[in-house]
Short mmCIF file of C-alpha atoms in Angstrom, two decimals:
data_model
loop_
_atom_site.label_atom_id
_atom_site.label_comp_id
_atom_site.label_asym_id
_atom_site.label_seq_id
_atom_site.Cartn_x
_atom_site.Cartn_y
_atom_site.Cartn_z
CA UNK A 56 -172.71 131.90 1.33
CA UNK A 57 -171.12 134.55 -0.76
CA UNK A 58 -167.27 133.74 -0.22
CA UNK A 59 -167.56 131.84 -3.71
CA UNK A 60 -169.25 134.11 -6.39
CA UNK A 61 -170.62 132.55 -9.84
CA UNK A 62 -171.42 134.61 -12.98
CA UNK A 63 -173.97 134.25 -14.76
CA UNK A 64 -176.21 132.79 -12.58
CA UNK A 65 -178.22 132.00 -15.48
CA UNK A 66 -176.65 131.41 -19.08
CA UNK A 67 -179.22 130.76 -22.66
CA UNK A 68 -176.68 129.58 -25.74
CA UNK A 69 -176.72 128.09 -28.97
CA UNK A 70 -175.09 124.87 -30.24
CA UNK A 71 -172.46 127.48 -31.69
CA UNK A 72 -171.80 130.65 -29.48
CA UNK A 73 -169.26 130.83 -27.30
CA UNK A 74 -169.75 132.24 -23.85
CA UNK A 75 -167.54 131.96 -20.57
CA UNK A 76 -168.48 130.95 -16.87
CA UNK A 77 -166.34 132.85 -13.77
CA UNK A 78 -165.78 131.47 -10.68
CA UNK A 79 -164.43 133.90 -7.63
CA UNK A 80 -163.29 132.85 -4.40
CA UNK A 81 -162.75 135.16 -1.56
CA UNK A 82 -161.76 132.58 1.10
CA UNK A 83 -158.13 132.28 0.52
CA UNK A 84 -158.07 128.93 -1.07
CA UNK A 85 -155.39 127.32 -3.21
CA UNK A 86 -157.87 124.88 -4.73
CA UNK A 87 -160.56 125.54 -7.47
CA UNK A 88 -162.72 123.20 -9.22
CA UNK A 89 -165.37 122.50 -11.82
CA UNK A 90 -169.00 120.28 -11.41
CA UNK A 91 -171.90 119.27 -13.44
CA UNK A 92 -175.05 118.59 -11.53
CA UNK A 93 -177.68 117.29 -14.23
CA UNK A 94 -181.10 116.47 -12.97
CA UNK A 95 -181.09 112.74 -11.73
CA UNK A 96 -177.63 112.34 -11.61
CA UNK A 97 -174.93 112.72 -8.88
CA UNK A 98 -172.28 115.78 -9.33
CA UNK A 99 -169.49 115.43 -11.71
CA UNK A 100 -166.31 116.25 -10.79
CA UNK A 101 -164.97 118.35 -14.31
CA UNK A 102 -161.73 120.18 -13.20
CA UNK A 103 -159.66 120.26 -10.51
CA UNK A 104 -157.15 123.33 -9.87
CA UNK A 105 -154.12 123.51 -7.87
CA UNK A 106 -152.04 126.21 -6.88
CA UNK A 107 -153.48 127.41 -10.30
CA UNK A 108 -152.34 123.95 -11.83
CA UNK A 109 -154.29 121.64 -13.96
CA UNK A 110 -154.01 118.28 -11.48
CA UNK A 111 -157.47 117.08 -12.47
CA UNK A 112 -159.36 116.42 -16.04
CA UNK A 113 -162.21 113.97 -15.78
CA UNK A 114 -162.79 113.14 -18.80
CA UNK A 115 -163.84 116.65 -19.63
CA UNK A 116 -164.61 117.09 -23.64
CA UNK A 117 -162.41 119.66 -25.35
CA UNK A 118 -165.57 122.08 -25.89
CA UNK A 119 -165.23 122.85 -22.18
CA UNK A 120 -162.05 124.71 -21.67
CA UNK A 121 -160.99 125.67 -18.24
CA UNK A 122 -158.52 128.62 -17.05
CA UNK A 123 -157.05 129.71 -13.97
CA UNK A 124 -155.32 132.88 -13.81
CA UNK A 125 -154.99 132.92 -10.21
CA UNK A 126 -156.00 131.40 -6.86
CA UNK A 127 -159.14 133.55 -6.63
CA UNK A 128 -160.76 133.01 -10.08
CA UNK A 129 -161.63 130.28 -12.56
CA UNK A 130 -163.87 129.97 -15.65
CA UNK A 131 -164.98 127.84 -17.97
CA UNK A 132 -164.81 128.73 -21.56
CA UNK A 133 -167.74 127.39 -23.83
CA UNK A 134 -167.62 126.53 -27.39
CA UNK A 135 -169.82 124.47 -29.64
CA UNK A 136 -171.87 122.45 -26.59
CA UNK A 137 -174.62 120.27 -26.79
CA UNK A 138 -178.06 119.83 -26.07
CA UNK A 139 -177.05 117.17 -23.09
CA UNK A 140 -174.68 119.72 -21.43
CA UNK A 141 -177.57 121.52 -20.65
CA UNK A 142 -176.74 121.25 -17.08
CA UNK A 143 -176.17 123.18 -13.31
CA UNK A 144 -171.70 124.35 -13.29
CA UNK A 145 -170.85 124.42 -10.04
CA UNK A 146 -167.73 125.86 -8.82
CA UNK A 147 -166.03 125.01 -5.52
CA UNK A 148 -162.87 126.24 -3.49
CA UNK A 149 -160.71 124.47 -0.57
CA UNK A 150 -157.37 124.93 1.06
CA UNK A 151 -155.97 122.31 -0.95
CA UNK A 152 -156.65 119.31 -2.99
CA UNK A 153 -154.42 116.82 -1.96
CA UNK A 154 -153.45 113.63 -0.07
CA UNK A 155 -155.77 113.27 3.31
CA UNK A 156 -156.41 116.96 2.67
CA UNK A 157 -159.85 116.41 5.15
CA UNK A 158 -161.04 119.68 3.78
CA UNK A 159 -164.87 121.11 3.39
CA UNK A 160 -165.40 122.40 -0.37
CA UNK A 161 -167.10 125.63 -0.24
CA UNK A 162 -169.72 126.10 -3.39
CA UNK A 163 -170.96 128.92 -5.26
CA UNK A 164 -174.33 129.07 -6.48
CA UNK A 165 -173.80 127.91 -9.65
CA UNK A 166 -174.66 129.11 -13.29
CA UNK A 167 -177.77 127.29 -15.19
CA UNK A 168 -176.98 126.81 -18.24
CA UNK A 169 -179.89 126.00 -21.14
CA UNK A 170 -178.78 124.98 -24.74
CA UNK A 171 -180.88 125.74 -27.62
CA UNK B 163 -168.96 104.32 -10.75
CA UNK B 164 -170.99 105.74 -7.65
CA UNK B 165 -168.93 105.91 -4.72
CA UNK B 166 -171.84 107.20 -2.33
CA UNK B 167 -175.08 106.39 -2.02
CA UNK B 168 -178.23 107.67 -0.33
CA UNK B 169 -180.85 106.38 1.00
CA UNK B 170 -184.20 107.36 1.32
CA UNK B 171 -183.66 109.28 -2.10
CA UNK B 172 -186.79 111.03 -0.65
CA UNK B 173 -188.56 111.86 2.65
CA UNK B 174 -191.20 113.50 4.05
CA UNK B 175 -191.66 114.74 7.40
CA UNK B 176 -193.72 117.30 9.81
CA UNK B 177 -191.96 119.92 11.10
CA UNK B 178 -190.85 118.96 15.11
CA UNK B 179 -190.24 115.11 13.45
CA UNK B 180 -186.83 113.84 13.13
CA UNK B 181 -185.24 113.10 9.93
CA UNK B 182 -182.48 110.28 9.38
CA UNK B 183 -181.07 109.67 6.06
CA UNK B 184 -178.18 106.85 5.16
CA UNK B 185 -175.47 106.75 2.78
CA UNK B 186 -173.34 103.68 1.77
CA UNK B 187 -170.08 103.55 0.02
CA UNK B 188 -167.77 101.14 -1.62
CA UNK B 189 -164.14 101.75 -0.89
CA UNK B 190 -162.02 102.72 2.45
CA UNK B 191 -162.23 106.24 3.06
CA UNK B 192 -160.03 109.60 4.02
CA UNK B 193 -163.31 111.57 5.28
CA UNK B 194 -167.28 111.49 4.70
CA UNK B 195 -169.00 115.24 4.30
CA UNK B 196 -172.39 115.89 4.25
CA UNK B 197 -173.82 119.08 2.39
CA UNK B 198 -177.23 120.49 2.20
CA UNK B 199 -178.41 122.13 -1.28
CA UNK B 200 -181.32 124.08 -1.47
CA UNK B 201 -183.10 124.31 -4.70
CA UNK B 202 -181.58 126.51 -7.42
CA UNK B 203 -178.63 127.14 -4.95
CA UNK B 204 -174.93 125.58 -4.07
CA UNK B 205 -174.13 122.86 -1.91
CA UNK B 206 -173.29 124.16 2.10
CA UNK B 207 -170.98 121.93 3.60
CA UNK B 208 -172.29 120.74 6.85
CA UNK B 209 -170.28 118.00 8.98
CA UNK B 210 -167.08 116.18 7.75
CA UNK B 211 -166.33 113.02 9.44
CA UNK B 212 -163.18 111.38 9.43
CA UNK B 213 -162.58 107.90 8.93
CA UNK B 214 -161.06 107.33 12.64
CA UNK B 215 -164.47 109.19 14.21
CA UNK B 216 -167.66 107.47 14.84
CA UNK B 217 -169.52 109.74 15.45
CA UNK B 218 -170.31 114.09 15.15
CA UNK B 219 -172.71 116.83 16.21
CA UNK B 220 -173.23 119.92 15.17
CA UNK B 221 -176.38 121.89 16.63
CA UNK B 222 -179.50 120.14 15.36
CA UNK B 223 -176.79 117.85 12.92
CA UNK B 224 -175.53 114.03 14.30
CA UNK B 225 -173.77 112.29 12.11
CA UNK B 226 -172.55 108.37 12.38
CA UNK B 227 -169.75 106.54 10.99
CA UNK B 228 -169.41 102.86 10.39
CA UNK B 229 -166.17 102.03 8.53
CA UNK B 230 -166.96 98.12 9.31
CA UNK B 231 -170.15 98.30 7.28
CA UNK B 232 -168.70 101.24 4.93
CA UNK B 233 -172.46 103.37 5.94
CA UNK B 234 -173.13 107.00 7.12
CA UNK B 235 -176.53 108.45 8.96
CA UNK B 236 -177.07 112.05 9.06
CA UNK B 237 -179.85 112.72 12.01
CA UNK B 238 -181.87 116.18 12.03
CA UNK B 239 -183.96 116.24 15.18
CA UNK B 240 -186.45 119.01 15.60
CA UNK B 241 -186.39 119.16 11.69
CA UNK B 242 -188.01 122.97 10.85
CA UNK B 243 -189.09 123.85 7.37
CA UNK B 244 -186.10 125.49 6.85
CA UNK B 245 -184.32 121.90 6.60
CA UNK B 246 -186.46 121.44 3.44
CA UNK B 247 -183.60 120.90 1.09
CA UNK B 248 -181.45 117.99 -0.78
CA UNK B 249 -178.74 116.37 1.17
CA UNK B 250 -175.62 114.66 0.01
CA UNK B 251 -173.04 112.39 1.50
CA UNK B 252 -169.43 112.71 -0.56
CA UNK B 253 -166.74 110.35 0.11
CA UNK B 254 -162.81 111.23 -0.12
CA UNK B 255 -160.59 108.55 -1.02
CA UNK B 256 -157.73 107.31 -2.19
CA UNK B 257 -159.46 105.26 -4.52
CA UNK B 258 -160.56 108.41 -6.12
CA UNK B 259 -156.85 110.29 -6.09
CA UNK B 260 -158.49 112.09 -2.80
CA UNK B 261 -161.15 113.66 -4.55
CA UNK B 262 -164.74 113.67 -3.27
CA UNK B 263 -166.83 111.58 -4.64
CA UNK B 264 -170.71 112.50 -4.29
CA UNK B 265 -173.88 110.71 -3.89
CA UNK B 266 -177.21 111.80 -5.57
CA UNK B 267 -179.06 113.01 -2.82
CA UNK B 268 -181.98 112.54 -0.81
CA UNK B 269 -184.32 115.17 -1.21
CA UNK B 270 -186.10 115.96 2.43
CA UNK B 271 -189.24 118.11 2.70
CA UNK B 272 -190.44 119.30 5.64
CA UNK B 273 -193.91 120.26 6.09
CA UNK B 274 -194.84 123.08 8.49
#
């Protein structure tokens, strides 16, 4: 699939560098969102992102900052992480995130991330 | 806590063999997806059910739905090689503020 586009798809940091994840959608969605897929453990819903609005923080820790510009594109800025968010980000898009939406998400490929 | 989950979390198969997996869930549903991830790649959305349908096919792809006994099946018959991949079963309820909800997988490998 290449109608959501991650970069990088691969992403080495240390404990203190800063770095930033993109997400672009090319499917005319209004919703964006956020997941962690670590090995042996079902996806993690982070962020959710409507109409470019916030509607959904799961708990996220602060050292993951989202931002949404626009419909098309999300990242995730990343600041002072940890060895255990060592992890596969998956972004996803969908016409909207909402009440008996009955919408497919559609995924990019994600970006490994590996911290040193 | 785990709204979906799979069963086999592993399988095996030859290629030409049929391959049925299961998920359970907890709470009433809006929908039930199933999505295929092959390894270092996404997840591809491949059949959403909906909670009034029992069941859905799509090519090779049949998928039930048992509200009563809150349990999916995906079937792939004629599995190929290509099918080697993990497969999830995500949930979307109100429970969850709509959101889906995913299982963690059942990895299927499919041996030529």
């Amino acid at each position: 699939e290449t109608g959501v586009t991650q970069t990088p798809r691969h992403l080495v940091m240390g404990m203190t560098n800063k770095k930033s994840l993109k997400c672009e959608q090319h499917l005319g969605h209004n919703a964006m969102y956020w997941y962690k897929q670590s090995a042996k453990k079902p996806l993690e819903l982070m962020f959710v992102y409507n109409f470019k609005e916030q509607t959904e923080n799961n708990s996220v820790p602060s050292r993951f900052s989202p931002e949404c510009p626009n419909s098309s594109h999300l990242f995730l800025h990343l600041h002072t992480l940890q060895p255990e968010d060592s992890a596969l980000y998956l972004c996803a898009s969908s016409h909207f995130a909402g009440s008996d939406s009955n919408q497919p998400q559609h995924f990019g490929d994600g970006t490994r991330l590996s911290i040193l | 806590s785990q709204q979906g989950e799979e069963d086999p979390q592993a399988l095996s198969i030859q290629e030409g063999e049929n391959a049925t997996m299961n998920c359970s869930y907890k709470t009433s549903i809006n929908n039930l997806q199933w999505y295929r991830q092959n390894s270092g790649r996404g997840l591809v959305h491949l059949i959403l059910i909906r909670s009034n349908e029992r069941e859905k096919h799509s090519g090779r792809l049949r998928v039930t739905l048992d509200t009563s006994k809150k349990s999916s099946s995906l079937l792939i018959t004629a599995s190929r090689a290509a099918d080697t991949a993990s497969y999830f079963c995500a949930t979307e309820s109100k429970a969850a503020g709509n959101k889906l909800t995913f299982g963690g997988g059942t990895r299927v490998l499919v041996k030529p």
